[in-house]
Short mmCIF file of N, CA and C in Angstrom, two decimals:
data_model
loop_
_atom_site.label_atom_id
_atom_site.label_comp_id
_atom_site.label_asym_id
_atom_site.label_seq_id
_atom_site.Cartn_x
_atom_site.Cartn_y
_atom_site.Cartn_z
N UNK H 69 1.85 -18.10 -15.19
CA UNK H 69 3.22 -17.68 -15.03
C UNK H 69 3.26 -16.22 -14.59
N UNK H 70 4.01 -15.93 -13.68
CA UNK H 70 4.28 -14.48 -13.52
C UNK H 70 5.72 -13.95 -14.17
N UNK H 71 5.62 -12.41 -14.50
CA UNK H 71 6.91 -11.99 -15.22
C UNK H 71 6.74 -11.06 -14.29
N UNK H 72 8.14 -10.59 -14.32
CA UNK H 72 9.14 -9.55 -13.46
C UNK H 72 9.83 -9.11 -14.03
N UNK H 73 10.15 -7.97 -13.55
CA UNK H 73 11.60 -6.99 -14.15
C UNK H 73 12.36 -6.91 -12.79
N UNK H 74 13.80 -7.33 -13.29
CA UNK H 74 14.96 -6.98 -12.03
C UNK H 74 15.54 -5.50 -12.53
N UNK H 75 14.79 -4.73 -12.15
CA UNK H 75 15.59 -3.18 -11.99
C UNK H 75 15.67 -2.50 -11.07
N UNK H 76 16.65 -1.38 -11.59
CA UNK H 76 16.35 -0.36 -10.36
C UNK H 76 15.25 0.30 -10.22
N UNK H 77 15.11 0.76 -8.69
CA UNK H 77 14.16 1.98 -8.72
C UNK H 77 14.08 3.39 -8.95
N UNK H 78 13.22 3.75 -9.20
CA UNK H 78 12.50 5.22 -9.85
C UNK H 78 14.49 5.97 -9.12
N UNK H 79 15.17 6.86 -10.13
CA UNK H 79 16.14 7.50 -9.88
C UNK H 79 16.78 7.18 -8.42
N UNK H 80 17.46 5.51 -8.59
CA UNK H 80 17.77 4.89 -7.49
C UNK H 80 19.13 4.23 -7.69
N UNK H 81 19.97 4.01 -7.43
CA UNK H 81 21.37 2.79 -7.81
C UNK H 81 20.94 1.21 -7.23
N UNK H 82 19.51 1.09 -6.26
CA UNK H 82 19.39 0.17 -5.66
C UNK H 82 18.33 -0.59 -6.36
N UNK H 83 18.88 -2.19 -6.45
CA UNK H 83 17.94 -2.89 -7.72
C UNK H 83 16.55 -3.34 -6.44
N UNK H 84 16.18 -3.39 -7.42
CA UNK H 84 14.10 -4.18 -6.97
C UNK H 84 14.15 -5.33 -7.54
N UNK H 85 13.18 -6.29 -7.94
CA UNK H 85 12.30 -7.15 -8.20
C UNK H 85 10.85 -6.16 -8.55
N UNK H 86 10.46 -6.26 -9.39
CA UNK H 86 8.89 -5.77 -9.79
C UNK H 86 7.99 -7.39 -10.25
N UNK H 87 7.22 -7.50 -9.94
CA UNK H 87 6.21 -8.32 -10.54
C UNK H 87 4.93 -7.90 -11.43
N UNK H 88 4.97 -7.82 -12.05
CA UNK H 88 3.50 -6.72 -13.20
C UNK H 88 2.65 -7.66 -13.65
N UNK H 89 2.90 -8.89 -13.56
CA UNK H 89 2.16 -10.05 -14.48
C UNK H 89 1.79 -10.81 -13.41
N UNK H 90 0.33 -10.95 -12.79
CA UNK H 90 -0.06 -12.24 -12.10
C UNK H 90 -0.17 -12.18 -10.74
N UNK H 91 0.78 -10.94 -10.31
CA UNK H 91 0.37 -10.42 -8.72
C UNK H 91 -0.83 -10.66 -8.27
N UNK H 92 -1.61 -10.15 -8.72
CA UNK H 92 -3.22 -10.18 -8.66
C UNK H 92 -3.62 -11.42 -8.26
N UNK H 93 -3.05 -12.57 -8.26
CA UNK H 93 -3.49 -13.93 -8.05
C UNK H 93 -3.79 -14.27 -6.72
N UNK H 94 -4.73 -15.10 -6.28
CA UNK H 94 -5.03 -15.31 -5.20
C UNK H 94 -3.91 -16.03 -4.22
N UNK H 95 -3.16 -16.85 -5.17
CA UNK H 95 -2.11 -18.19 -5.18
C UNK H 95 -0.64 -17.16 -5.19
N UNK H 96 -0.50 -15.95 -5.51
CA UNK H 96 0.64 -14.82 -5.80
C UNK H 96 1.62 -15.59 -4.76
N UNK H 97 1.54 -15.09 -3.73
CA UNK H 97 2.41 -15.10 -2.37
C UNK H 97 2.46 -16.54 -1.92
N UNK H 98 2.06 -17.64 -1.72
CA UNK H 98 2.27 -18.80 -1.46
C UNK H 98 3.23 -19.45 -2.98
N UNK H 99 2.83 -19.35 -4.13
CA UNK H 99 3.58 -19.33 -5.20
C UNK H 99 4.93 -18.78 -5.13
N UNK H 100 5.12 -17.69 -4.85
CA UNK H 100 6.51 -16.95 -5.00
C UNK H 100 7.38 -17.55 -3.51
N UNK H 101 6.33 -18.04 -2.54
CA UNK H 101 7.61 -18.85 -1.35
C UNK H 101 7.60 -20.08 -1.15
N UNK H 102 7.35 -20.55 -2.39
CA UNK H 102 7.54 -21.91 -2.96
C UNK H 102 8.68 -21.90 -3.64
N UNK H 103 8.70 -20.86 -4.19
CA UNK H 103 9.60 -20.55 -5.37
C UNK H 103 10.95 -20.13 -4.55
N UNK H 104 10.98 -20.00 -3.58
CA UNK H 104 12.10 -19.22 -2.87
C UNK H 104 12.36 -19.83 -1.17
N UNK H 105 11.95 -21.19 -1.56
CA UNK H 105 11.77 -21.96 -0.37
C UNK H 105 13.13 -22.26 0.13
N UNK H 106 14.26 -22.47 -0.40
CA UNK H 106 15.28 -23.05 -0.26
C UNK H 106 15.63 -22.16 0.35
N UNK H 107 15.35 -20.70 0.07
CA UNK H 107 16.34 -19.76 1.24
C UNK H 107 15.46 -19.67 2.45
N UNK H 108 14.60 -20.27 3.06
CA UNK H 108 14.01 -20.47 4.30
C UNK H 108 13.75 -19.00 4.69
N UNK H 109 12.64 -18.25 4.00
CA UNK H 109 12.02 -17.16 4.47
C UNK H 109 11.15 -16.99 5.53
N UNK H 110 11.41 -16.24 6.76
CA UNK H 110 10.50 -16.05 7.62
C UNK H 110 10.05 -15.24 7.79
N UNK H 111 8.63 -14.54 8.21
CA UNK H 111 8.15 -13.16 7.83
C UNK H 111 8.86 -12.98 9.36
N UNK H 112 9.25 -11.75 9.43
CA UNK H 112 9.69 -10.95 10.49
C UNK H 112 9.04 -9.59 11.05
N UNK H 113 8.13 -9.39 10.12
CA UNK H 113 7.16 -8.08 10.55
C UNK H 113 5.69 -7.62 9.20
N UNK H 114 5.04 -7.54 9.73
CA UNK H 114 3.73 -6.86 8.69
C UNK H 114 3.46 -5.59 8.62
N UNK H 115 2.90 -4.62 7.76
CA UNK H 115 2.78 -3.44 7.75
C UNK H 115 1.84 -3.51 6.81
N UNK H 116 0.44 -2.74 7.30
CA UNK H 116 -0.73 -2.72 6.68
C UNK H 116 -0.95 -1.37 6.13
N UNK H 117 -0.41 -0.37 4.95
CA UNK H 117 -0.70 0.50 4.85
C UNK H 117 -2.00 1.03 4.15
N UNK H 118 -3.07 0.97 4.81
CA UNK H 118 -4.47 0.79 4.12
C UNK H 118 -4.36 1.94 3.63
N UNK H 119 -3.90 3.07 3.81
CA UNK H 119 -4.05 4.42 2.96
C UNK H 119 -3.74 3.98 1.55
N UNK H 120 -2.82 3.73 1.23
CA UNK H 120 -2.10 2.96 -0.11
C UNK H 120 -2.80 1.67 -0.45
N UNK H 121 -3.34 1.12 0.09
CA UNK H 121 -4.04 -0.07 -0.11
C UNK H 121 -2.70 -0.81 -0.29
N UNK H 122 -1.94 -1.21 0.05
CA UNK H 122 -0.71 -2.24 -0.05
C UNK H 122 -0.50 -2.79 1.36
N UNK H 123 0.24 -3.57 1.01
CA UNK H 123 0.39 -4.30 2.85
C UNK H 123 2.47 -4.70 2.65
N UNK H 124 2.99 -4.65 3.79
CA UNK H 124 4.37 -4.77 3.10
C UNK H 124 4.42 -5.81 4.29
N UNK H 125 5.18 -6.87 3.69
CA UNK H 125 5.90 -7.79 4.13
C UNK H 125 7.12 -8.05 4.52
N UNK H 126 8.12 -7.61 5.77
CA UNK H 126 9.38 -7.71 6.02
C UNK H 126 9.79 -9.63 6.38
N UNK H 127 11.04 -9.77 5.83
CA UNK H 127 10.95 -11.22 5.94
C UNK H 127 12.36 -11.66 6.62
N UNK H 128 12.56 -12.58 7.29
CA UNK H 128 14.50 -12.55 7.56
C UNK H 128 15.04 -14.08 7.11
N UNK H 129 15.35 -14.49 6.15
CA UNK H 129 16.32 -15.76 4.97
C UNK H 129 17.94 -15.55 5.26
N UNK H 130 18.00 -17.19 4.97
CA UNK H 130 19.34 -17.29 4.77
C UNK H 130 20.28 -16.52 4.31
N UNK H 131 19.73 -15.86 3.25
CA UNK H 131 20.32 -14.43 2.69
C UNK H 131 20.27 -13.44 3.25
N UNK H 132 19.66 -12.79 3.87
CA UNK H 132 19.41 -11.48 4.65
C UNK H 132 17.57 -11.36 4.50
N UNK H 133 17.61 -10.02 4.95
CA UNK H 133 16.15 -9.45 4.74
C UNK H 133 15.77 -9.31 3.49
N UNK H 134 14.33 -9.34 3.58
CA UNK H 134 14.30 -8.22 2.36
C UNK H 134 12.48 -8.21 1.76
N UNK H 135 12.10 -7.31 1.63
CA UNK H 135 10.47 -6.52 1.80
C UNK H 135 9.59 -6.77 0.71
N UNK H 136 8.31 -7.45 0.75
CA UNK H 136 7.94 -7.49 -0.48
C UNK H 136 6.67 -6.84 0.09
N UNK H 137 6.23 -5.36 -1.04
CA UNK H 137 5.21 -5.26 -1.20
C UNK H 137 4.16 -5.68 -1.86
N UNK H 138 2.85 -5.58 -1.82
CA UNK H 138 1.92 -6.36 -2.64
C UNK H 138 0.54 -5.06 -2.47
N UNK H 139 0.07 -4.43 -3.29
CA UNK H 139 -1.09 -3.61 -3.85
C UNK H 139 -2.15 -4.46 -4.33
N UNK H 140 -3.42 -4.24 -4.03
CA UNK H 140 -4.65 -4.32 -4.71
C UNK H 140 -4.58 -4.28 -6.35
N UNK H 141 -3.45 -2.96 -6.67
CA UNK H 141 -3.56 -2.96 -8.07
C UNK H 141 -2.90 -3.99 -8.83
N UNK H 142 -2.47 -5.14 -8.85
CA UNK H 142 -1.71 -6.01 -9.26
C UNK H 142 -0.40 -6.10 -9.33
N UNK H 143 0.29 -5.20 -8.26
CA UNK H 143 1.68 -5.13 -8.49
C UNK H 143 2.42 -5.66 -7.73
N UNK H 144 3.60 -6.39 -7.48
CA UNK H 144 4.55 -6.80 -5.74
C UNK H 144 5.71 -6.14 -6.41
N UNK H 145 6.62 -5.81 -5.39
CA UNK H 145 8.12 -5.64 -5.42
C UNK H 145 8.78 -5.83 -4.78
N UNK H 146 9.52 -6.82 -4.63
CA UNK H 146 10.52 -7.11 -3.46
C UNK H 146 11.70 -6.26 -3.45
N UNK H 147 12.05 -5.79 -2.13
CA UNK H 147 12.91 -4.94 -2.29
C UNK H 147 13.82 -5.35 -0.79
N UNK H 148 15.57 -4.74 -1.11
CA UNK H 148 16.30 -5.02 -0.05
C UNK H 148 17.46 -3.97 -0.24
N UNK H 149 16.74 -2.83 0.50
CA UNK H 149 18.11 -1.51 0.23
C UNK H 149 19.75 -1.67 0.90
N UNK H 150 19.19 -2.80 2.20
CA UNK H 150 20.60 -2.98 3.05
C UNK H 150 21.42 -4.77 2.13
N UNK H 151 20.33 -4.95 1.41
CA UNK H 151 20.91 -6.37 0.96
C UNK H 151 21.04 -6.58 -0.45
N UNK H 152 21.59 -5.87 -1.11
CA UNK H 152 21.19 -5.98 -2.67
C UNK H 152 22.05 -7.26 -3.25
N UNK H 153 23.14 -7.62 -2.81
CA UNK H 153 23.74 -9.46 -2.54
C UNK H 153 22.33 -10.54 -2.78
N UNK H 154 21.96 -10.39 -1.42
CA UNK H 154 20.87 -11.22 -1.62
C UNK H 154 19.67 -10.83 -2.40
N UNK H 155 19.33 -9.59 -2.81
CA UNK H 155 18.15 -9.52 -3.86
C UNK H 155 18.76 -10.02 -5.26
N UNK H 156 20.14 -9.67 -5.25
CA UNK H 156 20.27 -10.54 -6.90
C UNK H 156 20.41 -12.18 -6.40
N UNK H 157 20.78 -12.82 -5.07
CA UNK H 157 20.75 -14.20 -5.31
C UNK H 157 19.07 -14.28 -5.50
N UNK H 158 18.24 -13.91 -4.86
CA UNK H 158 16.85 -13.97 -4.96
C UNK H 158 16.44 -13.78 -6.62
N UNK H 159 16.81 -12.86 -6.97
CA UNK H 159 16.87 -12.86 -8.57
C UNK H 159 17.25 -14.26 -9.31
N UNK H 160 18.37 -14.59 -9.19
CA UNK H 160 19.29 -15.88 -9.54
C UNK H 160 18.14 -17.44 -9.20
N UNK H 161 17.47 -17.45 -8.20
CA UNK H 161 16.31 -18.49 -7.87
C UNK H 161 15.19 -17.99 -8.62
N UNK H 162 14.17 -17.28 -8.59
CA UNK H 162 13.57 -16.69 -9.46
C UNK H 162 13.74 -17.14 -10.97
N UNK H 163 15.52 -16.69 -11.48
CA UNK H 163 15.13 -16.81 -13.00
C UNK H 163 15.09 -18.32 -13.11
N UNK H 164 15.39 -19.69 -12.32
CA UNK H 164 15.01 -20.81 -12.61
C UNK H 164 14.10 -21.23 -11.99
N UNK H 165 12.89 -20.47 -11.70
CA UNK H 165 11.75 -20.99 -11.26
C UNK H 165 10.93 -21.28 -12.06
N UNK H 166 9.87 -22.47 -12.27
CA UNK H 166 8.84 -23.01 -13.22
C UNK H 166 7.73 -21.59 -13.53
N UNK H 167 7.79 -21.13 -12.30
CA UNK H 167 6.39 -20.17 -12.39
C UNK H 167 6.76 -18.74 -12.68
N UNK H 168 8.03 -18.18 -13.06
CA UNK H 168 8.35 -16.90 -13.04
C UNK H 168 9.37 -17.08 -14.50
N UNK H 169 9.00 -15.79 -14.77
CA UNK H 169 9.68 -14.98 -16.36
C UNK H 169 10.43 -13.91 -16.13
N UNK H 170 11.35 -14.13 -16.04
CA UNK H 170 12.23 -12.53 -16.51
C UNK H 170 11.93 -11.94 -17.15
N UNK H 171 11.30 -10.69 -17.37
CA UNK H 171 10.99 -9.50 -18.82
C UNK H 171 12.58 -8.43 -18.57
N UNK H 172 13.57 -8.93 -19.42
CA UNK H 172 14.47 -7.95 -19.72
C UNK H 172 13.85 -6.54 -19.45
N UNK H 173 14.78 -5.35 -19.11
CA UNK H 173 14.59 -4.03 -18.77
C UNK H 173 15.68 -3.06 -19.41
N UNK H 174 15.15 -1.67 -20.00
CA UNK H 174 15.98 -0.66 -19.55
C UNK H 174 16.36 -0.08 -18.45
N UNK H 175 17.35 -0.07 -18.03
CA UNK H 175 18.04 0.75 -16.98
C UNK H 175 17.55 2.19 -17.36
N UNK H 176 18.02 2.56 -18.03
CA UNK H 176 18.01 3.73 -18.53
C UNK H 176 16.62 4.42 -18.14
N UNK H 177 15.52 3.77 -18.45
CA UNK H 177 13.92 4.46 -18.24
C UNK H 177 13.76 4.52 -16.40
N UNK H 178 14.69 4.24 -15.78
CA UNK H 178 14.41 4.58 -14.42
C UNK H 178 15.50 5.46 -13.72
N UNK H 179 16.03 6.15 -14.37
CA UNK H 179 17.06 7.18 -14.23
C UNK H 179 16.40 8.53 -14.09
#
């Protein structure tokens, strides 16, 4: 199972998706667009930032855009600064997915 926090970012008004639990998986990313199949995600661009060791994923869905990074260190975050509509419907699929956990959050600790 993977868990996530739906918060904002680091002194931001704009919510994320974090994944902290399970990223690391080989199965991560085919898992999570299984999970999010119904909104018919298409990748729309790649970005390999090997300095950072992360690679970012731009995607374009029924809902709008919206970016998921993924690190070596076990972390993803999907993020959508022009679409935050569709990052909470993306949220809303997510929390009834078999393979994903909501971990409740403070707001407050990212202020």
């Amino acid at each position: 199972m993977y868990k996530y926090y739906f918060r904002p970012g680091y002194q931001s008004k704009d919510l994320l998706i974090e994944v902290f639990d399970g990223a690391e998986n080989e199965t991560f990313v085919s898992d999570f667009f299984s999970a999010i199949s119904e909104i018919k995600p298409e990748m729309a661009e790649v970005s390999d930032l090997w300095m950072n060791d992360e690679i970012l994923i731009t995607y374009d869905s029924e809902i709008g855009q919206f970016t998921l990074s993924k690190d070596i260190w076990g972390f993803a975050f999907v993020m959508a600064e022009n679409n935050q509509n569709g990052l909470n419907l993306l949220n809303s699929i997510l929390e009834k997915a078999t393979l994903f956990e909501k971990v409740e959050v403070d707001f407050e600790k990212y202020k």
